[in-house]
PDB file of C-alpha atoms in Angstrom:
ATOM      1  CA  MET A   1      46.193   1.740   4.887  1.00  0.00           C
ATOM      2  CA  SER A   2      47.963   1.303   1.538  1.00  0.00           C
ATOM      3  CA  ALA A   3      51.290  -0.414   0.954  1.00  0.00           C
ATOM      4  CA  ASP A   4      53.675  -1.109  -1.916  1.00  0.00           C
ATOM      5  CA  TYR A   5      55.726  -4.285  -1.637  1.00  0.00           C
ATOM      6  CA  ASP A   6      59.062  -5.231  -3.131  1.00  0.00           C
ATOM      7  CA  ILE A   7      58.233  -8.907  -3.640  1.00  0.00           C
ATOM      8  CA  LYS A   8      61.236 -11.248  -3.957  1.00  0.00           C
ATOM      9  CA  LEU A   9      59.535 -14.604  -3.295  1.00  0.00           C
ATOM     10  CA  ILE A  10      56.063 -15.961  -4.076  1.00  0.00           C
ATOM     11  CA  ALA A  11      54.911 -19.032  -2.124  1.00  0.00           C
ATOM     12  CA  LEU A  12      52.025 -20.919  -3.697  1.00  0.00           C
ATOM     13  CA  ASP A  13      49.774 -23.638  -2.398  1.00  0.00           C
ATOM     14  CA  MET A  14      48.690 -25.966  -5.199  1.00  0.00           C
ATOM     15  CA  ASP A  15      45.328 -27.692  -4.723  1.00  0.00           C
ATOM     16  CA  GLY A  16      42.517 -25.150  -4.705  1.00  0.00           C
ATOM     17  CA  THR A  17      45.042 -22.372  -5.327  1.00  0.00           C
ATOM     18  CA  LEU A  18      47.523 -22.627  -8.199  1.00  0.00           C
ATOM     19  CA  LEU A  19      45.907 -25.671  -9.826  1.00  0.00           C
ATOM     20  CA  ASN A  20      42.496 -25.511 -11.493  1.00  0.00           C
ATOM     21  CA  GLU A  21      39.582 -27.809 -10.681  1.00  0.00           C
ATOM     22  CA  GLU A  22      41.043 -30.493 -12.943  1.00  0.00           C
ATOM     23  CA  GLY A  23      44.230 -30.437 -10.860  1.00  0.00           C
ATOM     24  CA  CYS A  24      46.227 -28.877 -13.703  1.00  0.00           C
ATOM     25  CA  LEU A  25      48.295 -25.741 -14.232  1.00  0.00           C
ATOM     26  CA  SER A  26      46.575 -23.516 -16.773  1.00  0.00           C
ATOM     27  CA  LEU A  27      48.476 -22.013 -19.697  1.00  0.00           C
ATOM     28  CA  LEU A  28      47.880 -18.504 -18.346  1.00  0.00           C
ATOM     29  CA  SER A  29      49.216 -19.394 -14.894  1.00  0.00           C
ATOM     30  CA  ARG A  30      52.277 -21.028 -16.423  1.00  0.00           C
ATOM     31  CA  LYS A  31      53.032 -17.930 -18.500  1.00  0.00           C
ATOM     32  CA  ILE A  32      52.646 -15.631 -15.484  1.00  0.00           C
ATOM     33  CA  LEU A  33      54.969 -17.814 -13.381  1.00  0.00           C
ATOM     34  CA  GLU A  34      57.585 -17.800 -16.133  1.00  0.00           C
ATOM     35  CA  ARG A  35      57.315 -14.028 -16.528  1.00  0.00           C
ATOM     36  CA  VAL A  36      57.754 -13.353 -12.839  1.00  0.00           C
ATOM     37  CA  MET A  37      60.716 -15.750 -12.550  1.00  0.00           C
ATOM     38  CA  ASP A  38      62.329 -14.039 -15.539  1.00  0.00           C
ATOM     39  CA  LYS A  39      62.352 -10.935 -13.328  1.00  0.00           C
ATOM     40  CA  GLY A  40      64.482 -12.797 -10.764  1.00  0.00           C
ATOM     41  CA  ILE A  41      61.655 -13.471  -8.305  1.00  0.00           C
ATOM     42  CA  HIS A  42      61.609 -16.873  -6.614  1.00  0.00           C
ATOM     43  CA  VAL A  43      58.437 -18.934  -7.057  1.00  0.00           C
ATOM     44  CA  VAL A  44      58.114 -21.685  -4.464  1.00  0.00           C
ATOM     45  CA  ILE A  45      55.548 -24.466  -4.398  1.00  0.00           C
ATOM     46  CA  SER A  46      54.243 -24.891  -0.834  1.00  0.00           C
ATOM     47  CA  THR A  47      51.974 -27.904  -0.591  1.00  0.00           C
ATOM     48  CA  GLY A  48      50.635 -30.644   1.622  1.00  0.00           C
ATOM     49  CA  ARG A  49      51.572 -33.140  -1.067  1.00  0.00           C
ATOM     50  CA  VAL A  50      54.708 -35.269  -0.958  1.00  0.00           C
ATOM     51  CA  PHE A  51      57.295 -34.795  -3.687  1.00  0.00           C
ATOM     52  CA  SER A  52      56.218 -37.921  -5.575  1.00  0.00           C
ATOM     53  CA  ALA A  53      52.703 -36.475  -5.924  1.00  0.00           C
ATOM     54  CA  LEU A  54      53.738 -33.133  -7.435  1.00  0.00           C
ATOM     55  CA  PRO A  55      52.237 -32.740 -10.924  1.00  0.00           C
ATOM     56  CA  LYS A  56      54.616 -32.856 -13.869  1.00  0.00           C
ATOM     57  CA  ASP A  57      53.205 -29.691 -15.453  1.00  0.00           C
ATOM     58  CA  VAL A  58      54.275 -27.705 -12.370  1.00  0.00           C
ATOM     59  CA  LEU A  59      57.716 -29.316 -12.087  1.00  0.00           C
ATOM     60  CA  ASP A  60      58.322 -28.618 -15.774  1.00  0.00           C
ATOM     61  CA  VAL A  61      57.943 -24.847 -15.398  1.00  0.00           C
ATOM     62  CA  ASP A  62      61.327 -23.326 -16.237  1.00  0.00           C
ATOM     63  CA  GLY A  63      62.940 -21.564 -13.295  1.00  0.00           C
ATOM     64  CA  MET A  64      61.146 -23.373 -10.466  1.00  0.00           C
ATOM     65  CA  GLU A  65      63.882 -23.881  -7.850  1.00  0.00           C
ATOM     66  CA  TYR A  66      62.340 -25.137  -4.597  1.00  0.00           C
ATOM     67  CA  ALA A  67      59.296 -26.977  -3.297  1.00  0.00           C
ATOM     68  CA  ILE A  68      58.003 -27.097   0.276  1.00  0.00           C
ATOM     69  CA  THR A  69      56.263 -30.450   0.668  1.00  0.00           C
ATOM     70  CA  SER A  70      54.236 -32.371   3.262  1.00  0.00           C
ATOM     71  CA  ASN A  71      52.995 -29.146   4.898  1.00  0.00           C
ATOM     72  CA  GLY A  72      56.531 -27.963   5.603  1.00  0.00           C
ATOM     73  CA  ALA A  73      58.204 -31.241   6.571  1.00  0.00           C
ATOM     74  CA  ASN A  74      60.670 -30.861   3.691  1.00  0.00           C
ATOM     75  CA  ILE A  75      62.226 -28.265   1.429  1.00  0.00           C
ATOM     76  CA  LEU A  76      63.550 -29.769  -1.785  1.00  0.00           C
ATOM     77  CA  LYS A  77      65.876 -28.244  -4.346  1.00  0.00           C
ATOM     78  CA  LEU A  78      64.203 -29.315  -7.571  1.00  0.00           C
ATOM     79  CA  ALA A  79      67.253 -29.253  -9.846  1.00  0.00           C
ATOM     80  CA  ASP A  80      68.819 -32.296  -8.175  1.00  0.00           C
ATOM     81  CA  GLN A  81      65.946 -33.317  -5.846  1.00  0.00           C
ATOM     82  CA  THR A  82      68.067 -32.853  -2.747  1.00  0.00           C
ATOM     83  CA  THR A  83      66.433 -32.129   0.609  1.00  0.00           C
ATOM     84  CA  VAL A  84      67.767 -28.903   2.107  1.00  0.00           C
ATOM     85  CA  TYR A  85      65.568 -28.854   5.225  1.00  0.00           C
ATOM     86  CA  THR A  86      63.452 -31.325   7.203  1.00  0.00           C
ATOM     87  CA  ASN A  87      61.051 -31.013  10.125  1.00  0.00           C
ATOM     88  CA  LEU A  88      59.609 -34.474  10.721  1.00  0.00           C
ATOM     89  CA  ILE A  89      57.073 -35.682  13.267  1.00  0.00           C
ATOM     90  CA  GLY A  90      59.452 -37.703  15.433  1.00  0.00           C
ATOM     91  CA  LYS A  91      59.460 -41.348  16.500  1.00  0.00           C
ATOM     92  CA  ASP A  92      58.186 -40.763  20.031  1.00  0.00           C
ATOM     93  CA  SER A  93      55.221 -38.777  18.730  1.00  0.00           C
ATOM     94  CA  ILE A  94      54.337 -41.478  16.211  1.00  0.00           C
ATOM     95  CA  MET A  95      54.357 -44.151  18.882  1.00  0.00           C
ATOM     96  CA  GLU A  96      52.243 -41.937  21.178  1.00  0.00           C
ATOM     97  CA  ILE A  97      49.466 -41.220  18.703  1.00  0.00           C
ATOM     98  CA  LEU A  98      49.406 -44.466  16.731  1.00  0.00           C
ATOM     99  CA  PRO A  99      47.099 -46.370  19.128  1.00  0.00           C
ATOM    100  CA  HIS A 100      44.626 -43.470  19.083  1.00  0.00           C
ATOM    101  CA  ILE A 101      44.217 -43.046  15.320  1.00  0.00           C
ATOM    102  CA  GLN A 102      43.559 -46.663  14.356  1.00  0.00           C
ATOM    103  CA  ASP A 103      39.875 -46.934  13.519  1.00  0.00           C
ATOM    104  CA  GLU A 104      38.100 -49.074  10.935  1.00  0.00           C
ATOM    105  CA  ASP A 105      36.188 -46.000   9.750  1.00  0.00           C
ATOM    106  CA  VAL A 106      39.287 -43.818   9.308  1.00  0.00           C
ATOM    107  CA  MET A 107      41.672 -44.119   6.358  1.00  0.00           C
ATOM    108  CA  ILE A 108      45.298 -43.481   7.346  1.00  0.00           C
ATOM    109  CA  GLU A 109      47.859 -42.246   4.829  1.00  0.00           C
ATOM    110  CA  ALA A 110      51.508 -42.210   5.944  1.00  0.00           C
ATOM    111  CA  PHE A 111      53.952 -39.807   4.270  1.00  0.00           C
ATOM    112  CA  PHE A 112      57.649 -40.700   4.417  1.00  0.00           C
ATOM    113  CA  ASP A 113      60.687 -40.689   2.110  1.00  0.00           C
ATOM    114  CA  HIS A 114      58.777 -38.340  -0.252  1.00  0.00           C
ATOM    115  CA  ASP A 115      56.103 -40.978  -0.835  1.00  0.00           C
ATOM    116  CA  VAL A 116      52.676 -42.015   0.539  1.00  0.00           C
ATOM    117  CA  VAL A 117      51.270 -45.391   1.572  1.00  0.00           C
ATOM    118  CA  ALA A 118      47.769 -46.485   2.608  1.00  0.00           C
ATOM    119  CA  GLU A 119      46.187 -49.817   3.398  1.00  0.00           C
ATOM    120  CA  ARG A 120      45.058 -51.809   0.397  1.00  0.00           C
ATOM    121  CA  ARG A 121      41.609 -52.403   1.934  1.00  0.00           C
ATOM    122  CA  CYS A 122      41.076 -48.630   2.094  1.00  0.00           C
ATOM    123  CA  LEU A 123      42.279 -47.979  -1.440  1.00  0.00           C
ATOM    124  CA  GLU A 124      39.865 -50.626  -2.673  1.00  0.00           C
ATOM    125  CA  ASN A 125      36.924 -48.967  -0.846  1.00  0.00           C
ATOM    126  CA  LEU A 126      37.455 -45.214  -1.224  1.00  0.00           C
ATOM    127  CA  ASP A 127      33.718 -44.530  -1.261  1.00  0.00           C
ATOM    128  CA  ARG A 128      33.569 -45.655   2.356  1.00  0.00           C
ATOM    129  CA  TYR A 129      35.894 -42.828   3.376  1.00  0.00           C
ATOM    130  CA  GLY A 130      34.025 -40.049   1.620  1.00  0.00           C
ATOM    131  CA  MET A 131      36.095 -39.950  -1.563  1.00  0.00           C
ATOM    132  CA  VAL A 132      33.238 -40.369  -3.978  1.00  0.00           C
ATOM    133  CA  THR A 133      34.267 -38.142  -6.873  1.00  0.00           C
ATOM    134  CA  GLU A 134      36.139 -39.556  -9.840  1.00  0.00           C
ATOM    135  CA  LYS A 135      38.775 -36.831  -9.488  1.00  0.00           C
ATOM    136  CA  SER A 136      39.589 -37.665  -5.844  1.00  0.00           C
ATOM    137  CA  GLN A 137      39.708 -41.384  -6.528  1.00  0.00           C
ATOM    138  CA  ILE A 138      41.980 -41.052  -9.565  1.00  0.00           C
ATOM    139  CA  TYR A 139      44.364 -38.794  -7.653  1.00  0.00           C
ATOM    140  CA  THR A 140      44.467 -41.071  -4.595  1.00  0.00           C
ATOM    141  CA  LEU A 141      44.962 -44.304  -6.529  1.00  0.00           C
ATOM    142  CA  SER A 142      47.682 -42.764  -8.702  1.00  0.00           C
ATOM    143  CA  THR A 143      49.716 -41.332  -5.807  1.00  0.00           C
ATOM    144  CA  ARG A 144      49.296 -43.824  -2.936  1.00  0.00           C
ATOM    145  CA  LYS A 145      51.128 -47.145  -2.646  1.00  0.00           C
ATOM    146  CA  PRO A 146      49.176 -50.020  -1.062  1.00  0.00           C
ATOM    147  CA  VAL A 147      50.388 -51.792   2.084  1.00  0.00           C
ATOM    148  CA  GLU A 148      48.701 -54.521   4.092  1.00  0.00           C
ATOM    149  CA  ASN A 149      49.247 -53.118   7.593  1.00  0.00           C
ATOM    150  CA  ILE A 150      49.635 -49.362   7.930  1.00  0.00           C
ATOM    151  CA  ALA A 151      50.391 -49.490  11.660  1.00  0.00           C
ATOM    152  CA  ALA A 152      53.299 -51.881  11.119  1.00  0.00           C
ATOM    153  CA  VAL A 153      54.725 -49.643   8.390  1.00  0.00           C
ATOM    154  CA  MET A 154      54.403 -46.555  10.565  1.00  0.00           C
ATOM    155  CA  GLU A 155      56.200 -48.255  13.440  1.00  0.00           C
ATOM    156  CA  GLU A 156      59.002 -49.339  11.105  1.00  0.00           C
ATOM    157  CA  LYS A 157      59.336 -45.866   9.530  1.00  0.00           C
ATOM    158  CA  ALA A 158      58.541 -43.862  12.655  1.00  0.00           C
ATOM    159  CA  ASP A 159      61.766 -41.858  12.556  1.00  0.00           C
ATOM    160  CA  ARG A 160      61.161 -40.781   8.932  1.00  0.00           C
ATOM    161  CA  MET A 161      57.505 -39.752   9.060  1.00  0.00           C
ATOM    162  CA  GLU A 162      56.759 -36.461   7.299  1.00  0.00           C
ATOM    163  CA  ASN A 163      53.013 -36.270   7.717  1.00  0.00           C
ATOM    164  CA  ILE A 164      49.951 -38.380   8.535  1.00  0.00           C
ATOM    165  CA  ASN A 165      46.713 -37.810   6.671  1.00  0.00           C
ATOM    166  CA  LEU A 166      43.489 -39.062   8.234  1.00  0.00           C
ATOM    167  CA  ILE A 167      40.409 -39.289   6.016  1.00  0.00           C
ATOM    168  CA  PHE A 168      36.886 -39.423   7.446  1.00  0.00           C
ATOM    169  CA  SER A 169      33.416 -40.017   6.098  1.00  0.00           C
ATOM    170  CA  ASP A 170      31.936 -39.137   9.504  1.00  0.00           C
ATOM    171  CA  GLN A 171      32.286 -35.429  10.375  1.00  0.00           C
ATOM    172  CA  LYS A 172      31.400 -36.012  14.033  1.00  0.00           C
ATOM    173  CA  LYS A 173      34.291 -38.457  14.359  1.00  0.00           C
ATOM    174  CA  ARG A 174      36.602 -36.042  12.534  1.00  0.00           C
ATOM    175  CA  ILE A 175      35.823 -33.310  15.050  1.00  0.00           C
ATOM    176  CA  GLU A 176      36.342 -35.723  17.952  1.00  0.00           C
ATOM    177  CA  PHE A 177      39.740 -36.734  16.574  1.00  0.00           C
ATOM    178  CA  TRP A 178      40.719 -33.091  15.995  1.00  0.00           C
ATOM    179  CA  ASN A 179      39.788 -32.102  19.553  1.00  0.00           C
ATOM    180  CA  PHE A 180      41.766 -34.995  21.011  1.00  0.00           C
ATOM    181  CA  LEU A 181      44.840 -34.689  18.786  1.00  0.00           C
ATOM    182  CA  SER A 182      45.028 -30.905  19.231  1.00  0.00           C
ATOM    183  CA  ARG A 183      45.771 -31.449  22.925  1.00  0.00           C
ATOM    184  CA  ILE A 184      48.980 -33.387  22.180  1.00  0.00           C
ATOM    185  CA  PRO A 185      51.862 -30.861  22.350  1.00  0.00           C
ATOM    186  CA  SER A 186      54.335 -32.891  20.274  1.00  0.00           C
ATOM    187  CA  ILE A 187      52.275 -32.645  17.075  1.00  0.00           C
ATOM    188  CA  THR A 188      50.392 -30.120  14.967  1.00  0.00           C
ATOM    189  CA  VAL A 189      46.960 -30.754  13.467  1.00  0.00           C
ATOM    190  CA  THR A 190      45.579 -28.960  10.433  1.00  0.00           C
ATOM    191  CA  SER A 191      43.382 -29.650   7.423  1.00  0.00           C
ATOM    192  CA  SER A 192      43.275 -29.008   3.686  1.00  0.00           C
ATOM    193  CA  MET A 193      39.909 -30.607   2.894  1.00  0.00           C
ATOM    194  CA  PRO A 194      36.540 -30.836   4.656  1.00  0.00           C
ATOM    195  CA  TYR A 195      36.995 -34.567   5.246  1.00  0.00           C
ATOM    196  CA  ASN A 196      40.619 -34.819   6.428  1.00  0.00           C
ATOM    197  CA  LEU A 197      43.061 -34.068   9.246  1.00  0.00           C
ATOM    198  CA  GLU A 198      46.797 -33.669   8.692  1.00  0.00           C
ATOM    199  CA  ILE A 199      49.292 -34.392  11.463  1.00  0.00           C
ATOM    200  CA  GLY A 200      52.795 -32.928  11.505  1.00  0.00           C
ATOM    201  CA  GLY A 201      55.593 -32.380  13.980  1.00  0.00           C
ATOM    202  CA  ALA A 202      55.385 -29.962  16.897  1.00  0.00           C
ATOM    203  CA  THR A 203      56.701 -27.038  14.827  1.00  0.00           C
ATOM    204  CA  THR A 204      55.974 -28.282  11.322  1.00  0.00           C
ATOM    205  CA  SER A 205      54.149 -25.843   9.072  1.00  0.00           C
ATOM    206  CA  LYS A 206      54.451 -24.219   5.691  1.00  0.00           C
ATOM    207  CA  ALA A 207      55.341 -21.014   7.528  1.00  0.00           C
ATOM    208  CA  ASP A 208      58.230 -22.659   9.398  1.00  0.00           C
ATOM    209  CA  ALA A 209      59.688 -24.074   6.175  1.00  0.00           C
ATOM    210  CA  LEU A 210      59.167 -20.778   4.362  1.00  0.00           C
ATOM    211  CA  LYS A 211      61.009 -18.937   7.133  1.00  0.00           C
ATOM    212  CA  HIS A 212      64.014 -21.241   6.692  1.00  0.00           C
ATOM    213  CA  LEU A 213      63.940 -20.868   2.915  1.00  0.00           C
ATOM    214  CA  CYS A 214      63.824 -17.090   3.200  1.00  0.00           C
ATOM    215  CA  SER A 215      66.914 -17.231   5.395  1.00  0.00           C
ATOM    216  CA  LEU A 216      68.666 -19.400   2.813  1.00  0.00           C
ATOM    217  CA  LEU A 217      67.754 -17.017  -0.022  1.00  0.00           C
ATOM    218  CA  ASP A 218      68.287 -13.806   1.971  1.00  0.00           C
ATOM    219  CA  VAL A 219      64.665 -12.734   1.559  1.00  0.00           C
ATOM    220  CA  LYS A 220      62.863 -10.722   4.257  1.00  0.00           C
ATOM    221  CA  HIS A 221      59.381 -11.823   5.309  1.00  0.00           C
ATOM    222  CA  ASN A 222      57.882  -8.542   4.069  1.00  0.00           C
ATOM    223  CA  GLN A 223      59.231  -9.404   0.608  1.00  0.00           C
ATOM    224  CA  VAL A 224      57.147 -12.592   0.535  1.00  0.00           C
ATOM    225  CA  MET A 225      53.791 -12.993  -1.185  1.00  0.00           C
ATOM    226  CA  ALA A 226      51.829 -16.126  -0.246  1.00  0.00           C
ATOM    227  CA  CYS A 227      48.653 -17.535  -1.794  1.00  0.00           C
ATOM    228  CA  GLY A 228      46.435 -20.246  -0.312  1.00  0.00           C
ATOM    229  CA  ASP A 229      42.927 -21.567   0.218  1.00  0.00           C
ATOM    230  CA  SER A 230      42.889 -24.010   3.154  1.00  0.00           C
ATOM    231  CA  GLU A 231      43.613 -24.010   6.868  1.00  0.00           C
ATOM    232  CA  ASN A 232      47.023 -25.587   6.340  1.00  0.00           C
ATOM    233  CA  ASP A 233      47.929 -22.345   4.510  1.00  0.00           C
ATOM    234  CA  LEU A 234      46.918 -20.054   7.382  1.00  0.00           C
ATOM    235  CA  ALA A 235      50.319 -19.800   9.111  1.00  0.00           C
ATOM    236  CA  MET A 236      52.033 -19.232   5.750  1.00  0.00           C
ATOM    237  CA  LEU A 237      49.728 -16.310   4.953  1.00  0.00           C
ATOM    238  CA  GLN A 238      50.268 -14.872   8.432  1.00  0.00           C
ATOM    239  CA  PHE A 239      54.045 -15.006   7.867  1.00  0.00           C
ATOM    240  CA  ALA A 240      53.998 -13.323   4.455  1.00  0.00           C
ATOM    241  CA  GLY A 241      54.278  -9.601   3.925  1.00  0.00           C
ATOM    242  CA  LEU A 242      51.517  -9.849   1.326  1.00  0.00           C
ATOM    243  CA  SER A 243      48.903 -12.530   2.002  1.00  0.00           C
ATOM    244  CA  VAL A 244      46.462 -13.546  -0.735  1.00  0.00           C
ATOM    245  CA  ALA A 245      43.451 -15.781  -0.145  1.00  0.00           C
ATOM    246  CA  MET A 246      41.526 -17.356  -2.973  1.00  0.00           C
ATOM    247  CA  GLU A 247      37.859 -16.481  -3.421  1.00  0.00           C
ATOM    248  CA  ASN A 248      37.233 -20.196  -2.792  1.00  0.00           C
ATOM    249  CA  ALA A 249      39.316 -20.112   0.417  1.00  0.00           C
ATOM    250  CA  ALA A 250      38.202 -21.126   3.893  1.00  0.00           C
ATOM    251  CA  ALA A 251      36.788 -18.304   6.008  1.00  0.00           C
ATOM    252  CA  PRO A 252      39.795 -17.990   8.409  1.00  0.00           C
ATOM    253  CA  LEU A 253      42.100 -17.229   5.468  1.00  0.00           C
ATOM    254  CA  LYS A 254      39.788 -14.605   4.023  1.00  0.00           C
ATOM    255  CA  LYS A 255      39.602 -12.973   7.433  1.00  0.00           C
ATOM    256  CA  ILE A 256      43.361 -12.395   7.735  1.00  0.00           C
ATOM    257  CA  ALA A 257      44.358 -11.951   4.071  1.00  0.00           C
ATOM    258  CA  HIS A 258      45.469  -8.597   2.708  1.00  0.00           C
ATOM    259  CA  PHE A 259      43.747  -9.398  -0.580  1.00  0.00           C
ATOM    260  CA  ILE A 260      41.158 -11.864  -1.831  1.00  0.00           C
ATOM    261  CA  THR A 261      41.760 -12.857  -5.430  1.00  0.00           C
ATOM    262  CA  LYS A 262      39.618 -14.776  -7.909  1.00  0.00           C
ATOM    263  CA  THR A 263      38.954 -18.511  -7.558  1.00  0.00           C
ATOM    264  CA  ASN A 264      41.365 -21.193  -8.721  1.00  0.00           C
ATOM    265  CA  ARG A 265      38.930 -21.819 -11.588  1.00  0.00           C
ATOM    266  CA  GLU A 266      39.556 -18.241 -12.733  1.00  0.00           C
ATOM    267  CA  ASP A 267      43.371 -18.212 -12.471  1.00  0.00           C
ATOM    268  CA  GLY A 268      43.240 -16.274  -9.220  1.00  0.00           C
ATOM    269  CA  VAL A 269      46.962 -16.735  -8.564  1.00  0.00           C
ATOM    270  CA  ALA A 270      47.870 -15.345 -11.983  1.00  0.00           C
ATOM    271  CA  HIS A 271      45.518 -12.405 -11.363  1.00  0.00           C
ATOM    272  CA  ALA A 272      47.157 -11.593  -8.005  1.00  0.00           C
ATOM    273  CA  ILE A 273      50.709 -11.862  -9.343  1.00  0.00           C
ATOM    274  CA  GLN A 274      49.820  -9.649 -12.293  1.00  0.00           C
ATOM    275  CA  ARG A 275      48.292  -7.052  -9.995  1.00  0.00           C
ATOM    276  CA  PHE A 276      50.849  -6.887  -7.203  1.00  0.00           C
ATOM    277  CA  VAL A 277      54.109  -7.984  -8.800  1.00  0.00           C
ATOM    278  CA  LEU A 278      54.072  -7.465 -12.551  1.00  0.00           C
ATOM    279  CA  ASP A 279      51.986  -4.273 -12.475  1.00  0.00           C
ATOM    280  CA  HIS A 280      53.508  -2.988  -9.182  1.00  0.00           C
ATOM    281  CA  ARG A 281      50.162  -1.660  -7.992  1.00  0.00           C
ATOM    282  CA  GLN A 282      49.446  -0.676  -4.451  1.00  0.00           C
ATOM    283  CA  TYR A 283      46.719  -2.360  -2.471  1.00  0.00           C
ATOM    284  CA  THR A 284      44.514  -1.138   0.331  1.00  0.00           C
ATOM    285  CA  ASN A 285      44.249  -3.230   3.488  1.00  0.00           C
ATOM    286  CA  GLN A 286      40.925  -2.406   5.109  1.00  0.00           C
TER     287      GLN A 286
END
């Protein structure tokens, strides 16, 4: 079946999607984003990152209005950095799960107030938690603030918690945690990397935030194009009228996507926007 979409909003995951392997926005991708925004189409960053961890080269793109952060916990208006929507985890949920996620072999990152903290002992031993590449270590150390006791901080900030990121070096333990946490109805559990779990509120997702932003901008869901690569992008792609998975995407995304574009190394997002928005071509969903 073929379809031709009148795209008004493009929602883009960053890591593994819009950004290249160096974690940067390529010149080609930047030019394509600027061209499409010049046509009056909204381009929205939709990421698991907190606002403080958004790369400057993305924020500096002229015309970028909104960012969905922390897997949908916040929508920020970039011009004045105001928060126009929140969907946090909730204090009761934090207090319920906190005793169950404390483990010497698990690194906990707490997202709140558009920032991220982690225990100093973990940040000083990233190899222990499976972050062995120079890229992952540089990113983590440059975006996480050290604290001495993560549990105490989470209790103090429990009513402002956007997201919790758990990092594992042991895949068996990761699966055990996922199975247990998935049975708690007051939270959601997803993942953006093979070694992590991401905990949000009961209804928190990129799709939920995108739905609210579409309402604010008077955009219908079938006028949305969404691009992603990881399981935390799945609901967003299911919501969009035109769903695009990266060639480097996880299998569940490729299974449901209308189109599979090139990898993030090959400017796959730019390729998809050129094909379906700037060139106005039809696609075939088989």
